[in-house]
Short mmCIF file of C-alpha atoms in Angstrom, two decimals:
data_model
loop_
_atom_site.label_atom_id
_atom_site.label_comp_id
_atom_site.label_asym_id
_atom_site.label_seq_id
_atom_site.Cartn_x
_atom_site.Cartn_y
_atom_site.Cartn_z
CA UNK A 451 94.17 97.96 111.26
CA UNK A 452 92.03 96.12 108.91
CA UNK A 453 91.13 92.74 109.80
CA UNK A 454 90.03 89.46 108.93
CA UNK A 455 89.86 88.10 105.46
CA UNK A 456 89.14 91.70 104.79
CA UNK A 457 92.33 93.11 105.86
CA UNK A 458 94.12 90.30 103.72
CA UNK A 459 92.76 91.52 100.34
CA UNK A 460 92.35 95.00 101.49
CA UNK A 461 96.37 95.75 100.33
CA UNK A 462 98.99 95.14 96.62
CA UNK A 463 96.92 97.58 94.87
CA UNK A 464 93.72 95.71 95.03
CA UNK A 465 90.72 97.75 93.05
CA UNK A 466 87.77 99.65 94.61
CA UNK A 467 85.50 102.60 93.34
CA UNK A 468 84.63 105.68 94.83
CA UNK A 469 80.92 107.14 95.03
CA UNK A 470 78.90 107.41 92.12
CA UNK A 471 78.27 105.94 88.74
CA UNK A 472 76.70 107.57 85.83
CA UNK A 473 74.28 104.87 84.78
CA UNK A 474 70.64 105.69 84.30
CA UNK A 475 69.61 101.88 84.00
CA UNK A 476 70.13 100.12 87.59
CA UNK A 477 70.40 96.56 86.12
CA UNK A 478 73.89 98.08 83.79
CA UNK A 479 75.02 99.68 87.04
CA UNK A 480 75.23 97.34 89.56
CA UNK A 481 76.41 94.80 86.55
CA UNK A 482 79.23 97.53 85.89
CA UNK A 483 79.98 97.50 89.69
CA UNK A 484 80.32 93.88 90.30
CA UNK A 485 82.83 93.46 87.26
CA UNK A 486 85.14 96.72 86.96
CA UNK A 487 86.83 96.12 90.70
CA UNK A 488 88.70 93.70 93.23
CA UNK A 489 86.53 94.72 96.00
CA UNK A 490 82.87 95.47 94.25
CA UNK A 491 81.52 99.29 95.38
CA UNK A 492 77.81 99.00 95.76
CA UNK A 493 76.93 102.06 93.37
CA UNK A 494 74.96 104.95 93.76
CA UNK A 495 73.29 106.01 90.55
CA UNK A 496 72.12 109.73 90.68
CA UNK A 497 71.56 110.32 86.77
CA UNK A 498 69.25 107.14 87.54
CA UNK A 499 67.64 108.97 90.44
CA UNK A 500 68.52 112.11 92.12
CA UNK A 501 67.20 110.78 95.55
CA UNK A 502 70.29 108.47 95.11
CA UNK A 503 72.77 111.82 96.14
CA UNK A 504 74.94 111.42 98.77
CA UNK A 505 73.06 113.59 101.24
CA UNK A 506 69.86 113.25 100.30
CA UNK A 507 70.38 109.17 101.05
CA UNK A 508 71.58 110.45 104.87
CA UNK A 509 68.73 112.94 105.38
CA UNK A 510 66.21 110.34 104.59
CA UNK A 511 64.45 109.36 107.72
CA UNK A 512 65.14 112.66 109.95
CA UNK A 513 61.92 113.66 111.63
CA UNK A 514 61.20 117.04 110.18
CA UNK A 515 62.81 116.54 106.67
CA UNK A 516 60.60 115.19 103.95
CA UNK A 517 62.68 113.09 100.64
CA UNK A 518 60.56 113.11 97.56
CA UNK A 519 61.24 110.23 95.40
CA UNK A 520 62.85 112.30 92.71
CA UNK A 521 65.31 113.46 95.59
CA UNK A 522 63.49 116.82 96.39
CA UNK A 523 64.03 117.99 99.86
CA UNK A 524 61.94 119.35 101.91
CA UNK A 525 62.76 120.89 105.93
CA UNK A 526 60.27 121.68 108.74
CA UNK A 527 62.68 122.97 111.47
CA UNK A 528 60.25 123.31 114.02
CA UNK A 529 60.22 119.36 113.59
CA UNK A 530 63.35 118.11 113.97
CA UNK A 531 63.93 116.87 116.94
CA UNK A 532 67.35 115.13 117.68
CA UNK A 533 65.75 112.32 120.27
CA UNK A 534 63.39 111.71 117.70
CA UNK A 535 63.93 107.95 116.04
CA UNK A 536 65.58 108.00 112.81
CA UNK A 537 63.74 105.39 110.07
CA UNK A 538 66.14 104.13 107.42
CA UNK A 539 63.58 102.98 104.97
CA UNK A 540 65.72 100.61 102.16
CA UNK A 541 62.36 100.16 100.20
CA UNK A 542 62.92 104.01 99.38
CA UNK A 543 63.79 105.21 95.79
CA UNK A 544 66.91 106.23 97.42
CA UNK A 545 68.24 102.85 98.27
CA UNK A 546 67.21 101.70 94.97
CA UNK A 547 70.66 100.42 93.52
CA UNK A 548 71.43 99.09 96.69
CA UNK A 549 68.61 96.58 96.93
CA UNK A 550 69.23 95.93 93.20
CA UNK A 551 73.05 95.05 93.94
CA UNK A 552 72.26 93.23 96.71
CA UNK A 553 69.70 90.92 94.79
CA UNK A 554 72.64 90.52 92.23
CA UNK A 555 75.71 89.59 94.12
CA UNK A 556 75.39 86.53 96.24
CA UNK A 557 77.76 84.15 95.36
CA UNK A 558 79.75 86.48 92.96
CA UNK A 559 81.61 88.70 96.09
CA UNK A 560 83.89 87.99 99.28
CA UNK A 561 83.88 91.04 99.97
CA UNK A 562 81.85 94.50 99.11
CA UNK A 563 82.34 98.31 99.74
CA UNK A 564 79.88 100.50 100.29
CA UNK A 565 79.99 104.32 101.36
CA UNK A 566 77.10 106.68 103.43
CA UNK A 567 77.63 110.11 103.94
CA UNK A 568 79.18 111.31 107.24
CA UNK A 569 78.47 113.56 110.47
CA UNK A 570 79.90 116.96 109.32
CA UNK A 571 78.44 117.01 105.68
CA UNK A 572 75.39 115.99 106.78
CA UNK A 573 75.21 118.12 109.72
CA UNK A 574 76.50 121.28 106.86
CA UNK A 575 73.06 120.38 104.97
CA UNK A 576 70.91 120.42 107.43
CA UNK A 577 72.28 123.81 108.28
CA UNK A 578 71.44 124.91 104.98
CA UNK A 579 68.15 124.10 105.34
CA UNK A 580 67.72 126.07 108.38
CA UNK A 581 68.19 123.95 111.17
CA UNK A 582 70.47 125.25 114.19
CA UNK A 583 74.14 124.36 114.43
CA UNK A 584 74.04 122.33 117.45
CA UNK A 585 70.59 120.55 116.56
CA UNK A 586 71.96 119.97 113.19
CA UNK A 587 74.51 118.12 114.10
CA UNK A 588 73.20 116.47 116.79
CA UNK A 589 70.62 115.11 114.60
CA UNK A 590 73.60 114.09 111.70
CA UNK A 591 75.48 112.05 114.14
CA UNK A 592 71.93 110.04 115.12
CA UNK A 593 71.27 109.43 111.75
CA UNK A 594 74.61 108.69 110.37
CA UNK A 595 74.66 105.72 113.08
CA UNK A 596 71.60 104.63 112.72
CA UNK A 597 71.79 104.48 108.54
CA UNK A 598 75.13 102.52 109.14
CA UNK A 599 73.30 100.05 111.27
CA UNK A 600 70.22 99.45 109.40
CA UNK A 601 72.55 98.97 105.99
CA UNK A 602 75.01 97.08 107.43
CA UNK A 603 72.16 94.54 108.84
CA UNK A 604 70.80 94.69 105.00
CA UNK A 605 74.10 93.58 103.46
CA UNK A 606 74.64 91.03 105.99
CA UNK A 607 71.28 89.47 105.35
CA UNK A 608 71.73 89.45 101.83
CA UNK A 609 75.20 88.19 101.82
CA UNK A 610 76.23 86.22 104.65
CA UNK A 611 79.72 86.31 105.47
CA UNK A 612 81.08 88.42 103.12
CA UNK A 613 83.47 91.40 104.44
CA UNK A 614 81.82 94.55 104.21
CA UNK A 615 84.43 97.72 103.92
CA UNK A 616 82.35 100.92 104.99
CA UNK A 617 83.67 104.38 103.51
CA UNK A 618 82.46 107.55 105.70
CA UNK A 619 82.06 110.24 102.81
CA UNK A 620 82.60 113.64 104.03
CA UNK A 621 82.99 115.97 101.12
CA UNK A 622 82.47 118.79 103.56
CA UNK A 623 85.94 118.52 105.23
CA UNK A 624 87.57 119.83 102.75
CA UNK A 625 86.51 123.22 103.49
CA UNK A 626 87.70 122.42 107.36
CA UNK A 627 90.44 124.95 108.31
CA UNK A 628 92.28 125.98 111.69
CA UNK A 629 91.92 129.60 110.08
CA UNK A 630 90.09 131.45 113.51
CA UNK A 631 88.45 133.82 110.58
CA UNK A 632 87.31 130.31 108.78
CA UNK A 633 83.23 130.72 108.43
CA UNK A 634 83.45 126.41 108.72
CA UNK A 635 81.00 126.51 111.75
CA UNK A 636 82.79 123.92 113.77
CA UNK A 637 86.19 123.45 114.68
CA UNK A 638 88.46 120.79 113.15
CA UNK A 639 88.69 118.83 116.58
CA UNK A 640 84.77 118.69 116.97
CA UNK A 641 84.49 117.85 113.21
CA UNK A 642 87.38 114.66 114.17
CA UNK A 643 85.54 113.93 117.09
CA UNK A 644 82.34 113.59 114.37
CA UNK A 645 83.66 111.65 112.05
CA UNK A 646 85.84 109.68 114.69
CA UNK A 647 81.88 108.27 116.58
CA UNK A 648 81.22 107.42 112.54
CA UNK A 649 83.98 105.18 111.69
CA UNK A 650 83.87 103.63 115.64
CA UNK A 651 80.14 102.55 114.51
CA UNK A 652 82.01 100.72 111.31
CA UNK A 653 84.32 98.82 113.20
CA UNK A 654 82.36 97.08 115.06
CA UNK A 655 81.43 95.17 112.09
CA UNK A 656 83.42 96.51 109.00
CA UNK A 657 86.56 97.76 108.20
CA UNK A 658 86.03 101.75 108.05
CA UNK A 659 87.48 103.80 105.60
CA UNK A 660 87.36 107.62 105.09
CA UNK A 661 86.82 109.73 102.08
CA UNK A 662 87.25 113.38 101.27
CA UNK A 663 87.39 114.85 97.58
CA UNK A 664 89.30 117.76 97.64
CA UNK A 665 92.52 118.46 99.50
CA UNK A 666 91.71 118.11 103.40
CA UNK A 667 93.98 118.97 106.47
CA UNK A 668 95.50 114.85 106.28
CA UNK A 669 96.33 115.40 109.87
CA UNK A 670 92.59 116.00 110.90
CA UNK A 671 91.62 113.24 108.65
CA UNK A 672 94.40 110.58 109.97
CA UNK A 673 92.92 112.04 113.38
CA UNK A 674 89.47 110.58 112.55
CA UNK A 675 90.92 106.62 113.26
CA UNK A 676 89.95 105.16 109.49
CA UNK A 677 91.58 102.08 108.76
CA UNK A 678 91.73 103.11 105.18
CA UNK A 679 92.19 106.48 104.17
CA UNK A 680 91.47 108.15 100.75
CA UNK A 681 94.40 109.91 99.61
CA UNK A 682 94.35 111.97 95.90
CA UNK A 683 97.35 111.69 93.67
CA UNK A 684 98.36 115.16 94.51
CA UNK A 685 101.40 116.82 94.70
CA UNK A 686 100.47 118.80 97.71
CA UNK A 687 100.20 115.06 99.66
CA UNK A 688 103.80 115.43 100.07
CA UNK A 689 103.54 118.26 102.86
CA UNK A 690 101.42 115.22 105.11
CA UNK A 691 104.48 112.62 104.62
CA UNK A 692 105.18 112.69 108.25
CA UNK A 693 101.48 112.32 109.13
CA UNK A 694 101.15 109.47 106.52
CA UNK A 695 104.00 107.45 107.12
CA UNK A 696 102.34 107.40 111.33
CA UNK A 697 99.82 106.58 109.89
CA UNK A 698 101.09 103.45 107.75
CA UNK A 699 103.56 102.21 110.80
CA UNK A 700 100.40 102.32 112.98
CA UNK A 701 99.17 99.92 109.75
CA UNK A 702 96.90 102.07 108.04
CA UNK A 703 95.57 101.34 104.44
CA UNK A 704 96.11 104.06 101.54
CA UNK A 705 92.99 104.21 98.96
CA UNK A 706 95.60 106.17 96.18
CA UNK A 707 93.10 108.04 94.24
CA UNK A 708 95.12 107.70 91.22
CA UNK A 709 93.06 107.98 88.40
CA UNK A 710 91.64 111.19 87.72
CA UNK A 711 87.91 112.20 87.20
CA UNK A 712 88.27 115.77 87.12
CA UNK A 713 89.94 117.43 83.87
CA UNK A 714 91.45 115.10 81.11
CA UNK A 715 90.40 111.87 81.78
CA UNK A 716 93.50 109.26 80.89
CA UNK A 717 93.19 106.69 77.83
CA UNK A 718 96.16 104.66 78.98
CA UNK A 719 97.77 104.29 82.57
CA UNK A 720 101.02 105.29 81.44
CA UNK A 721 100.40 108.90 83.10
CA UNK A 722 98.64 107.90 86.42
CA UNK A 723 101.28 105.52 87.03
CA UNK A 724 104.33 107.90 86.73
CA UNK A 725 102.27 110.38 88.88
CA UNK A 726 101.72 107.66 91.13
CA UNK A 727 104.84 106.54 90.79
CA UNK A 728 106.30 109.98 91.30
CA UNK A 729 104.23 110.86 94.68
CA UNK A 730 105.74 107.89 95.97
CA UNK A 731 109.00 108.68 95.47
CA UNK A 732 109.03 112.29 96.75
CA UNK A 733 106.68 110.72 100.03
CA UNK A 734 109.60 108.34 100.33
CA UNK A 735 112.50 110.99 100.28
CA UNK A 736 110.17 112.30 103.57
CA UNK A 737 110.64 109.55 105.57
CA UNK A 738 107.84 107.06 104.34
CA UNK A 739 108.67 103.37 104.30
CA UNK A 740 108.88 102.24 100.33
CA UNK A 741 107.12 98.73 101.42
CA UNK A 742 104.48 100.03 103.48
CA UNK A 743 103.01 102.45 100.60
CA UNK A 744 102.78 99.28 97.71
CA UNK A 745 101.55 96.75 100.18
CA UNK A 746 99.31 98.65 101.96
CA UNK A 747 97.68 100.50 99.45
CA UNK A 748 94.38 100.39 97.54
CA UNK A 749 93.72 101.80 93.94
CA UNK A 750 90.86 103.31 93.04
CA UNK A 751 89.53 106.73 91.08
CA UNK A 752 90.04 110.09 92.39
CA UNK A 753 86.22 110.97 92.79
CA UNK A 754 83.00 109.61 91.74
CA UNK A 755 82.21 109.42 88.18
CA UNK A 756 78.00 109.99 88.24
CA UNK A 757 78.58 113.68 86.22
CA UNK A 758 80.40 111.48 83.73
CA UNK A 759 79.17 108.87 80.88
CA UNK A 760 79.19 104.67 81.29
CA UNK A 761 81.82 105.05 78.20
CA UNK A 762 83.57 107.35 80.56
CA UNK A 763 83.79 105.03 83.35
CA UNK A 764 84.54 102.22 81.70
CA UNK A 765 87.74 104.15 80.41
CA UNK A 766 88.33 104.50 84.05
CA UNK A 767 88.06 101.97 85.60
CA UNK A 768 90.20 100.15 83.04
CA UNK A 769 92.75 102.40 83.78
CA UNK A 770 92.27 101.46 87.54
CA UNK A 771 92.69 98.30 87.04
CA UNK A 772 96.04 98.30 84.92
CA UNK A 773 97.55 100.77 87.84
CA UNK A 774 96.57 98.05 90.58
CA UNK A 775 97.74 95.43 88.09
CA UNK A 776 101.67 97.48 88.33
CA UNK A 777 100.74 98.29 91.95
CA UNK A 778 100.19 94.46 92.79
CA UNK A 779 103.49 93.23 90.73
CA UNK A 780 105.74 95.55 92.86
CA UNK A 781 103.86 95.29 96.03
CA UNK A 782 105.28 90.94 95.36
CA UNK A 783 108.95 92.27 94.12
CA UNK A 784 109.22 94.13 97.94
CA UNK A 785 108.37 90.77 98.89
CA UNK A 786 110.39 88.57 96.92
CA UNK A 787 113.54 90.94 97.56
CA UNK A 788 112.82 90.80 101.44
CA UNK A 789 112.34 87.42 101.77
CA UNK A 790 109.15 87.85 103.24
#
């Protein structure tokens, strides 16, 4: 699925990061960022800026919602309109540690990740602020697109010919169920079919990749199309191993989020690995192929670290990279053993 010199790094446990960082400085952020990963995440910093939240970057723009520079939001229903133009304005406080890592990284990346919220949680906030369910996400699936666009043209100015690897973030999903009592307002095949026009608007350009924090219905999400997939180090993953290994024969990527961020946060990566380790095993058992999960797999943390602290993260994300580091060395043993 992933292609180009994208898809050839994009597997052996290379590195990424998920979401947010809890920096308040942009310059320590972004310098963070560029250093802690294989693939660089551009950042977003909320404790730097709450207009740097995941939704409040997507609603920017929408005809009838006002962003206030310190993230305050602000709906006028009567006002949104879903023909009207959506402006993605990158000088905003919003995009501020974007522009900043942008400035920063020519000639130190080949390749960059970068996530925007999706169609469904975005849709789910504007419904909270009042706006019907079918303008709501009519309006979310306009802006998602054109957000994608203008920041994919951005990154490409800045930093011609590198790879960009585009993460839809749909937090939302995770409260997605086929339950027919469910008070989810949409169904799970109109929320695929959502998130499925999202990632087409990535691959085009990027390699798409899908992220959910949480415990999802996998079969939804492998549903969507992403050519990289978020996955938690969970136990409950095992009931999706026939939905996972499809989705690796088809040549999907797995982001393992193997490091956690939520409860006791590891000092050494002696316990993510055996739970990684472990997951793989049982998924295995269940008729996934051994290669497939080491080489086509990504490393990363569990969640996004911005309620956290920069010695936090840095604990992290040295964990992260000793797992891909173990990750990597078996990913070449399949290799050497196979002849390949």
């Amino acid at each position: 699925m992933a292609t180009g010199h994208a898809g050839r790094i994009l597997c052996d446990g290379t590195t990424i990061g998920i979401g947010s960082l809890p920096h308040r400085d942009v310059t320590a952020g972004v310098e963070f960022a560029l250093r802690v990963t294989g693939v660089p995440t551009i950042p977003s910093l909320p404790r730097r800026s709450p207009a740097e939240g995941l939704t409040v970057q997507g609603l920017l723009g929408i005809e009838g919602v006002t962003v206030g520079q310190y993230g305050s939001v602000g709906f006028d229903v009567t006002a949104v309109d879903p023909s009207a133009p959506v402006v993605t304005d990158l000088q905003h406080d919003a995009f501020g540690t974007f522009r900043a890592f942008l400035a920063a990284a020519p000639g130190r990346v080949c390749a960059v990740k970068w996530q925007l919220v999706g169609p469904v949680t975005l849709g789910m906030a504007l419904i909270r602020g009042g706006v019907p369910l079918d303008t709501a996400f009519e309006v979310a699936v306009r802006a998602v697109r054109s957000h994608l666009v203008h920041l994919l043209d951005a990154v490409d100015a800045a930093l011609p010919g590198v790879d960009q690897v585009v993460f839809v973030d749909e937090p939302d999903l995770a409260d997605l169920s086929d339950d027919a009592d469910d008070a989810f307002p949409i169904a799970p095949d109109t929320a695929a079919d959502l998130v499925s026009g999202a990632l087409a608007a990535v691959e085009t350009r990027a390699v798409s990749g899908l992220h959910v924090c949480g415990e999802p219905d996998w079969a939804t999400l492998i549903a969507t199309g992403p050519q990289i997939l978020s996955v938690p180090v969970r136990a409950s993953v095992v009931n999706a191993a026939g939905h996972l290994a499809r989705y690796l024969d088809m040549g999907g990527v797995v982001a393992w989020g193997a490091v956690s961020t939520d409860g006791p946060i590891s000092t050494t990566v002696e316990r993510p690995w055996r739970q990684l380790s472990d997951l793989w095993c049982q998924l295995v058992e269940r008729g996934c192929d051994q290669v497939k999960l080491r080489r086509q797999s990504l490393v990363s943390p569990e969640c996004g670290l911005g309620m956290h602290t920069p010695a936090v993260a840095e604990r992290v994300f040295r964990v992260n990279d000793e797992l891909g580091s173990r990750v990597r060395d078996q990913a070449t043993a399949s290799r050497f053993v196979l002849g390949a």
